[in-house]
Amino acid sequence: MKYTVVGLFKSQEIAKQVSESLEESGIRNEDYIIYKTQQQAARKQNLWKQFLGIKSPQTNPENDKLITSVEVRSEEEFNNVKDSFEKNEVVKMYEFKDMTIDEAKDLEYIKKIVELRAKSHIYAMPAISVSNGSISQGITAEVKA
């Protein structure tokens, strides 16, 4: 039973704590990936925006989200990873049974798969009826329908 667990965290500031927590729980260094954004690339893109006078929001490592992928081989490892993630206040955790750690090396692939999984959760939610009035309400009943 081999699969990949992806954790989404609030800030990149906790990357070191996440790494230490995973290693303390018995996960080897080569079995997890912590993705950090490259600030140099963001600065180069902003150079042209500065010349053209286009304002863009500043990207700070404190505001950027942290993504971590961990290869899990057993239920015990999964529980250790889950406890480690929860200790570091994971925002959302996804399990991918069909993804290897080699596939997880590509951050864009991870983002695409997580986005698809999040959309599928939204579409799978049951429909909630907002209107609870009767038909005799006139035009408001027609607008809500």
PDB file of C-alpha atoms in Angstrom:
ATOM      1  CA  MET A   1       0.000   0.000   0.000  1.00  0.00           C
ATOM      2  CA  LYS A   2       1.898   2.992  -1.324  1.00  0.00           C
ATOM      3  CA  TYR A   3       0.340   6.393  -1.813  1.00  0.00           C
ATOM      4  CA  THR A   4       1.027  10.105  -1.480  1.00  0.00           C
ATOM      5  CA  VAL A   5      -0.369  12.493   1.117  1.00  0.00           C
ATOM      6  CA  VAL A   6      -0.410  16.212   0.278  1.00  0.00           C
ATOM      7  CA  GLY A   7      -0.752  18.789   3.035  1.00  0.00           C
ATOM      8  CA  LEU A   8      -1.604  22.461   2.547  1.00  0.00           C
ATOM      9  CA  PHE A   9      -0.377  24.838   5.245  1.00  0.00           C
ATOM     10  CA  LYS A  10      -1.047  28.522   5.982  1.00  0.00           C
ATOM     11  CA  SER A  11       2.463  29.897   5.626  1.00  0.00           C
ATOM     12  CA  GLN A  12       5.921  29.034   4.364  1.00  0.00           C
ATOM     13  CA  GLU A  13       7.359  30.222   7.670  1.00  0.00           C
ATOM     14  CA  ILE A  14       6.581  26.829   9.211  1.00  0.00           C
ATOM     15  CA  ALA A  15       8.496  24.807   6.593  1.00  0.00           C
ATOM     16  CA  LYS A  16      11.273  23.957   9.033  1.00  0.00           C
ATOM     17  CA  GLN A  17       8.828  22.870  11.755  1.00  0.00           C
ATOM     18  CA  VAL A  18       6.935  20.667   9.275  1.00  0.00           C
ATOM     19  CA  SER A  19      10.194  19.077   8.127  1.00  0.00           C
ATOM     20  CA  GLU A  20      11.396  18.436  11.681  1.00  0.00           C
ATOM     21  CA  SER A  21       8.018  17.067  12.724  1.00  0.00           C
ATOM     22  CA  LEU A  22       7.927  14.635   9.789  1.00  0.00           C
ATOM     23  CA  GLU A  23      11.436  13.371  10.525  1.00  0.00           C
ATOM     24  CA  GLU A  24      10.641  12.989  14.235  1.00  0.00           C
ATOM     25  CA  SER A  25       7.643  10.850  13.299  1.00  0.00           C
ATOM     26  CA  GLY A  26       9.870   8.440  11.361  1.00  0.00           C
ATOM     27  CA  ILE A  27       9.505   9.732   7.780  1.00  0.00           C
ATOM     28  CA  ARG A  28      12.793   9.660   5.889  1.00  0.00           C
ATOM     29  CA  ASN A  29      14.136  12.793   4.203  1.00  0.00           C
ATOM     30  CA  GLU A  30      13.781  11.274   0.717  1.00  0.00           C
ATOM     31  CA  ASP A  31      10.117  10.367   1.324  1.00  0.00           C
ATOM     32  CA  TYR A  32       8.777  13.910   1.519  1.00  0.00           C
ATOM     33  CA  ILE A  33       8.933  17.115  -0.518  1.00  0.00           C
ATOM     34  CA  ILE A  34       8.364  20.638   0.776  1.00  0.00           C
ATOM     35  CA  TYR A  35       7.618  23.146  -1.974  1.00  0.00           C
ATOM     36  CA  LYS A  36       8.717  26.733  -1.413  1.00  0.00           C
ATOM     37  CA  THR A  37       8.119  29.576  -3.849  1.00  0.00           C
ATOM     38  CA  GLN A  38      11.120  31.231  -5.399  1.00  0.00           C
ATOM     39  CA  GLN A  39      11.209  34.905  -4.499  1.00  0.00           C
ATOM     40  CA  GLN A  40      13.799  35.704  -7.211  1.00  0.00           C
ATOM     41  CA  ALA A  41      11.419  34.670  -9.997  1.00  0.00           C
ATOM     42  CA  ALA A  42       8.673  36.849  -8.552  1.00  0.00           C
ATOM     43  CA  ARG A  43      11.030  39.847  -8.427  1.00  0.00           C
ATOM     44  CA  LYS A  44      12.035  39.408 -12.088  1.00  0.00           C
ATOM     45  CA  GLN A  45       8.399  39.343 -13.180  1.00  0.00           C
ATOM     46  CA  ASN A  46       7.675  42.455 -11.125  1.00  0.00           C
ATOM     47  CA  LEU A  47      10.518  44.383 -12.797  1.00  0.00           C
ATOM     48  CA  TRP A  48       8.537  44.940 -15.998  1.00  0.00           C
ATOM     49  CA  LYS A  49       5.441  45.789 -14.023  1.00  0.00           C
ATOM     50  CA  GLN A  50       7.438  48.458 -12.172  1.00  0.00           C
ATOM     51  CA  PHE A  51       8.715  49.959 -15.439  1.00  0.00           C
ATOM     52  CA  LEU A  52       5.215  50.047 -16.890  1.00  0.00           C
ATOM     53  CA  GLY A  53       3.717  51.445 -13.691  1.00  0.00           C
ATOM     54  CA  ILE A  54       1.488  48.433 -13.075  1.00  0.00           C
ATOM     55  CA  LYS A  55       0.923  47.806  -9.383  1.00  0.00           C
ATOM     56  CA  SER A  56       0.842  44.226  -8.198  1.00  0.00           C
ATOM     57  CA  PRO A  57       0.430  42.820  -4.705  1.00  0.00           C
ATOM     58  CA  GLN A  58       3.663  42.126  -2.862  1.00  0.00           C
ATOM     59  CA  THR A  59       4.475  38.466  -2.361  1.00  0.00           C
ATOM     60  CA  ASN A  60       5.868  37.699   1.055  1.00  0.00           C
ATOM     61  CA  PRO A  61       6.963  34.264   2.192  1.00  0.00           C
ATOM     62  CA  GLU A  62       4.756  34.801   5.245  1.00  0.00           C
ATOM     63  CA  ASN A  63       1.689  35.098   2.984  1.00  0.00           C
ATOM     64  CA  ASP A  64       2.557  32.293   0.572  1.00  0.00           C
ATOM     65  CA  LYS A  65       1.051  28.919   1.289  1.00  0.00           C
ATOM     66  CA  LEU A  66       3.189  25.861   1.933  1.00  0.00           C
ATOM     67  CA  ILE A  67       2.587  22.561   0.137  1.00  0.00           C
ATOM     68  CA  THR A  68       4.110  19.307   1.352  1.00  0.00           C
ATOM     69  CA  SER A  69       3.970  15.845  -0.266  1.00  0.00           C
ATOM     70  CA  VAL A  70       4.782  12.676   1.668  1.00  0.00           C
ATOM     71  CA  GLU A  71       5.079   9.115   0.370  1.00  0.00           C
ATOM     72  CA  VAL A  72       3.289   6.741   2.749  1.00  0.00           C
ATOM     73  CA  ARG A  73       3.822   2.967   2.774  1.00  0.00           C
ATOM     74  CA  SER A  74       1.666   1.802   5.695  1.00  0.00           C
ATOM     75  CA  GLU A  75      -1.262   2.762   7.899  1.00  0.00           C
ATOM     76  CA  GLU A  76       1.139   3.503  10.757  1.00  0.00           C
ATOM     77  CA  GLU A  77       3.123   5.945   8.581  1.00  0.00           C
ATOM     78  CA  PHE A  78      -0.131   7.570   7.486  1.00  0.00           C
ATOM     79  CA  ASN A  79      -1.173   8.108  11.106  1.00  0.00           C
ATOM     80  CA  ASN A  80       2.272   9.559  11.896  1.00  0.00           C
ATOM     81  CA  VAL A  81       2.042  11.956   8.939  1.00  0.00           C
ATOM     82  CA  LYS A  82      -1.506  12.927   9.872  1.00  0.00           C
ATOM     83  CA  ASP A  83      -0.470  13.654  13.483  1.00  0.00           C
ATOM     84  CA  SER A  84       2.541  15.633  12.278  1.00  0.00           C
ATOM     85  CA  PHE A  85       0.414  17.695   9.890  1.00  0.00           C
ATOM     86  CA  GLU A  86      -2.219  18.379  12.543  1.00  0.00           C
ATOM     87  CA  LYS A  87       0.474  19.444  15.017  1.00  0.00           C
ATOM     88  CA  ASN A  88       1.583  22.062  12.459  1.00  0.00           C
ATOM     89  CA  GLU A  89      -1.997  23.227  11.794  1.00  0.00           C
ATOM     90  CA  VAL A  90      -2.587  21.784   8.333  1.00  0.00           C
ATOM     91  CA  VAL A  91      -5.314  23.639   6.432  1.00  0.00           C
ATOM     92  CA  LYS A  92      -6.271  20.711   4.181  1.00  0.00           C
ATOM     93  CA  MET A  93      -4.903  17.228   3.641  1.00  0.00           C
ATOM     94  CA  TYR A  94      -5.405  15.085   0.525  1.00  0.00           C
ATOM     95  CA  GLU A  95      -4.644  11.389  -0.045  1.00  0.00           C
ATOM     96  CA  PHE A  96      -3.721  10.258  -3.562  1.00  0.00           C
ATOM     97  CA  LYS A  97      -3.571   6.488  -3.931  1.00  0.00           C
ATOM     98  CA  ASP A  98      -2.586   6.676  -7.599  1.00  0.00           C
ATOM     99  CA  MET A  99       0.278   9.200  -7.286  1.00  0.00           C
ATOM    100  CA  THR A 100       3.921   8.285  -6.746  1.00  0.00           C
ATOM    101  CA  ILE A 101       6.510  10.519  -5.099  1.00  0.00           C
ATOM    102  CA  ASP A 102       8.153  10.963  -8.524  1.00  0.00           C
ATOM    103  CA  GLU A 103       4.924  12.403  -9.916  1.00  0.00           C
ATOM    104  CA  ALA A 104       4.639  14.582  -6.819  1.00  0.00           C
ATOM    105  CA  LYS A 105       7.957  16.276  -7.620  1.00  0.00           C
ATOM    106  CA  ASP A 106       6.164  18.517 -10.126  1.00  0.00           C
ATOM    107  CA  LEU A 107       4.474  21.320  -8.170  1.00  0.00           C
ATOM    108  CA  GLU A 108       2.232  22.320 -11.079  1.00  0.00           C
ATOM    109  CA  TYR A 109       0.958  18.733 -11.316  1.00  0.00           C
ATOM    110  CA  ILE A 110       0.192  18.749  -7.573  1.00  0.00           C
ATOM    111  CA  LYS A 111      -1.668  22.065  -7.867  1.00  0.00           C
ATOM    112  CA  LYS A 112      -3.723  20.762 -10.804  1.00  0.00           C
ATOM    113  CA  ILE A 113      -4.689  17.525  -9.041  1.00  0.00           C
ATOM    114  CA  VAL A 114      -5.564  19.330  -5.783  1.00  0.00           C
ATOM    115  CA  GLU A 115      -7.666  21.850  -7.720  1.00  0.00           C
ATOM    116  CA  LEU A 116      -9.565  19.042  -9.465  1.00  0.00           C
ATOM    117  CA  ARG A 117     -10.134  17.240  -6.158  1.00  0.00           C
ATOM    118  CA  ALA A 118     -11.402  20.455  -4.519  1.00  0.00           C
ATOM    119  CA  LYS A 119     -13.791  21.104  -7.428  1.00  0.00           C
ATOM    120  CA  SER A 120     -15.123  17.560  -7.249  1.00  0.00           C
ATOM    121  CA  HIS A 121     -15.903  18.068  -3.546  1.00  0.00           C
ATOM    122  CA  ILE A 122     -17.853  21.219  -4.389  1.00  0.00           C
ATOM    123  CA  TYR A 123     -19.881  19.508  -7.127  1.00  0.00           C
ATOM    124  CA  ALA A 124     -20.547  16.484  -4.924  1.00  0.00           C
ATOM    125  CA  MET A 125     -22.200  18.573  -2.203  1.00  0.00           C
ATOM    126  CA  PRO A 126     -25.975  18.145  -1.976  1.00  0.00           C
ATOM    127  CA  ALA A 127     -28.199  20.894  -3.344  1.00  0.00           C
ATOM    128  CA  ILE A 128     -29.631  23.182  -0.710  1.00  0.00           C
ATOM    129  CA  SER A 129     -32.992  24.806  -1.287  1.00  0.00           C
ATOM    130  CA  VAL A 130     -32.811  28.495  -0.439  1.00  0.00           C
ATOM    131  CA  SER A 131     -36.460  29.384  -0.968  1.00  0.00           C
ATOM    132  CA  ASN A 132     -38.852  28.066   1.624  1.00  0.00           C
ATOM    133  CA  GLY A 133     -41.874  30.209   0.797  1.00  0.00           C
ATOM    134  CA  SER A 134     -45.048  29.235  -0.984  1.00  0.00           C
ATOM    135  CA  ILE A 135     -46.030  29.749  -4.625  1.00  0.00           C
ATOM    136  CA  SER A 136     -48.405  32.544  -3.677  1.00  0.00           C
ATOM    137  CA  GLN A 137     -45.565  35.021  -3.101  1.00  0.00           C
ATOM    138  CA  GLY A 138     -45.909  36.457  -6.603  1.00  0.00           C
ATOM    139  CA  ILE A 139     -42.913  37.622  -8.602  1.00  0.00           C
ATOM    140  CA  THR A 140     -40.411  36.727  -5.886  1.00  0.00           C
ATOM    141  CA  ALA A 141     -41.390  33.072  -6.256  1.00  0.00           C
ATOM    142  CA  GLU A 142     -40.763  33.262 -10.016  1.00  0.00           C
ATOM    143  CA  VAL A 143     -37.370  34.926  -9.565  1.00  0.00           C
ATOM    144  CA  LYS A 144     -36.200  32.322  -7.048  1.00  0.00           C
ATOM    145  CA  ALA A 145     -37.342  29.463  -9.263  1.00  0.00           C
TER     146      ALA A 145
END
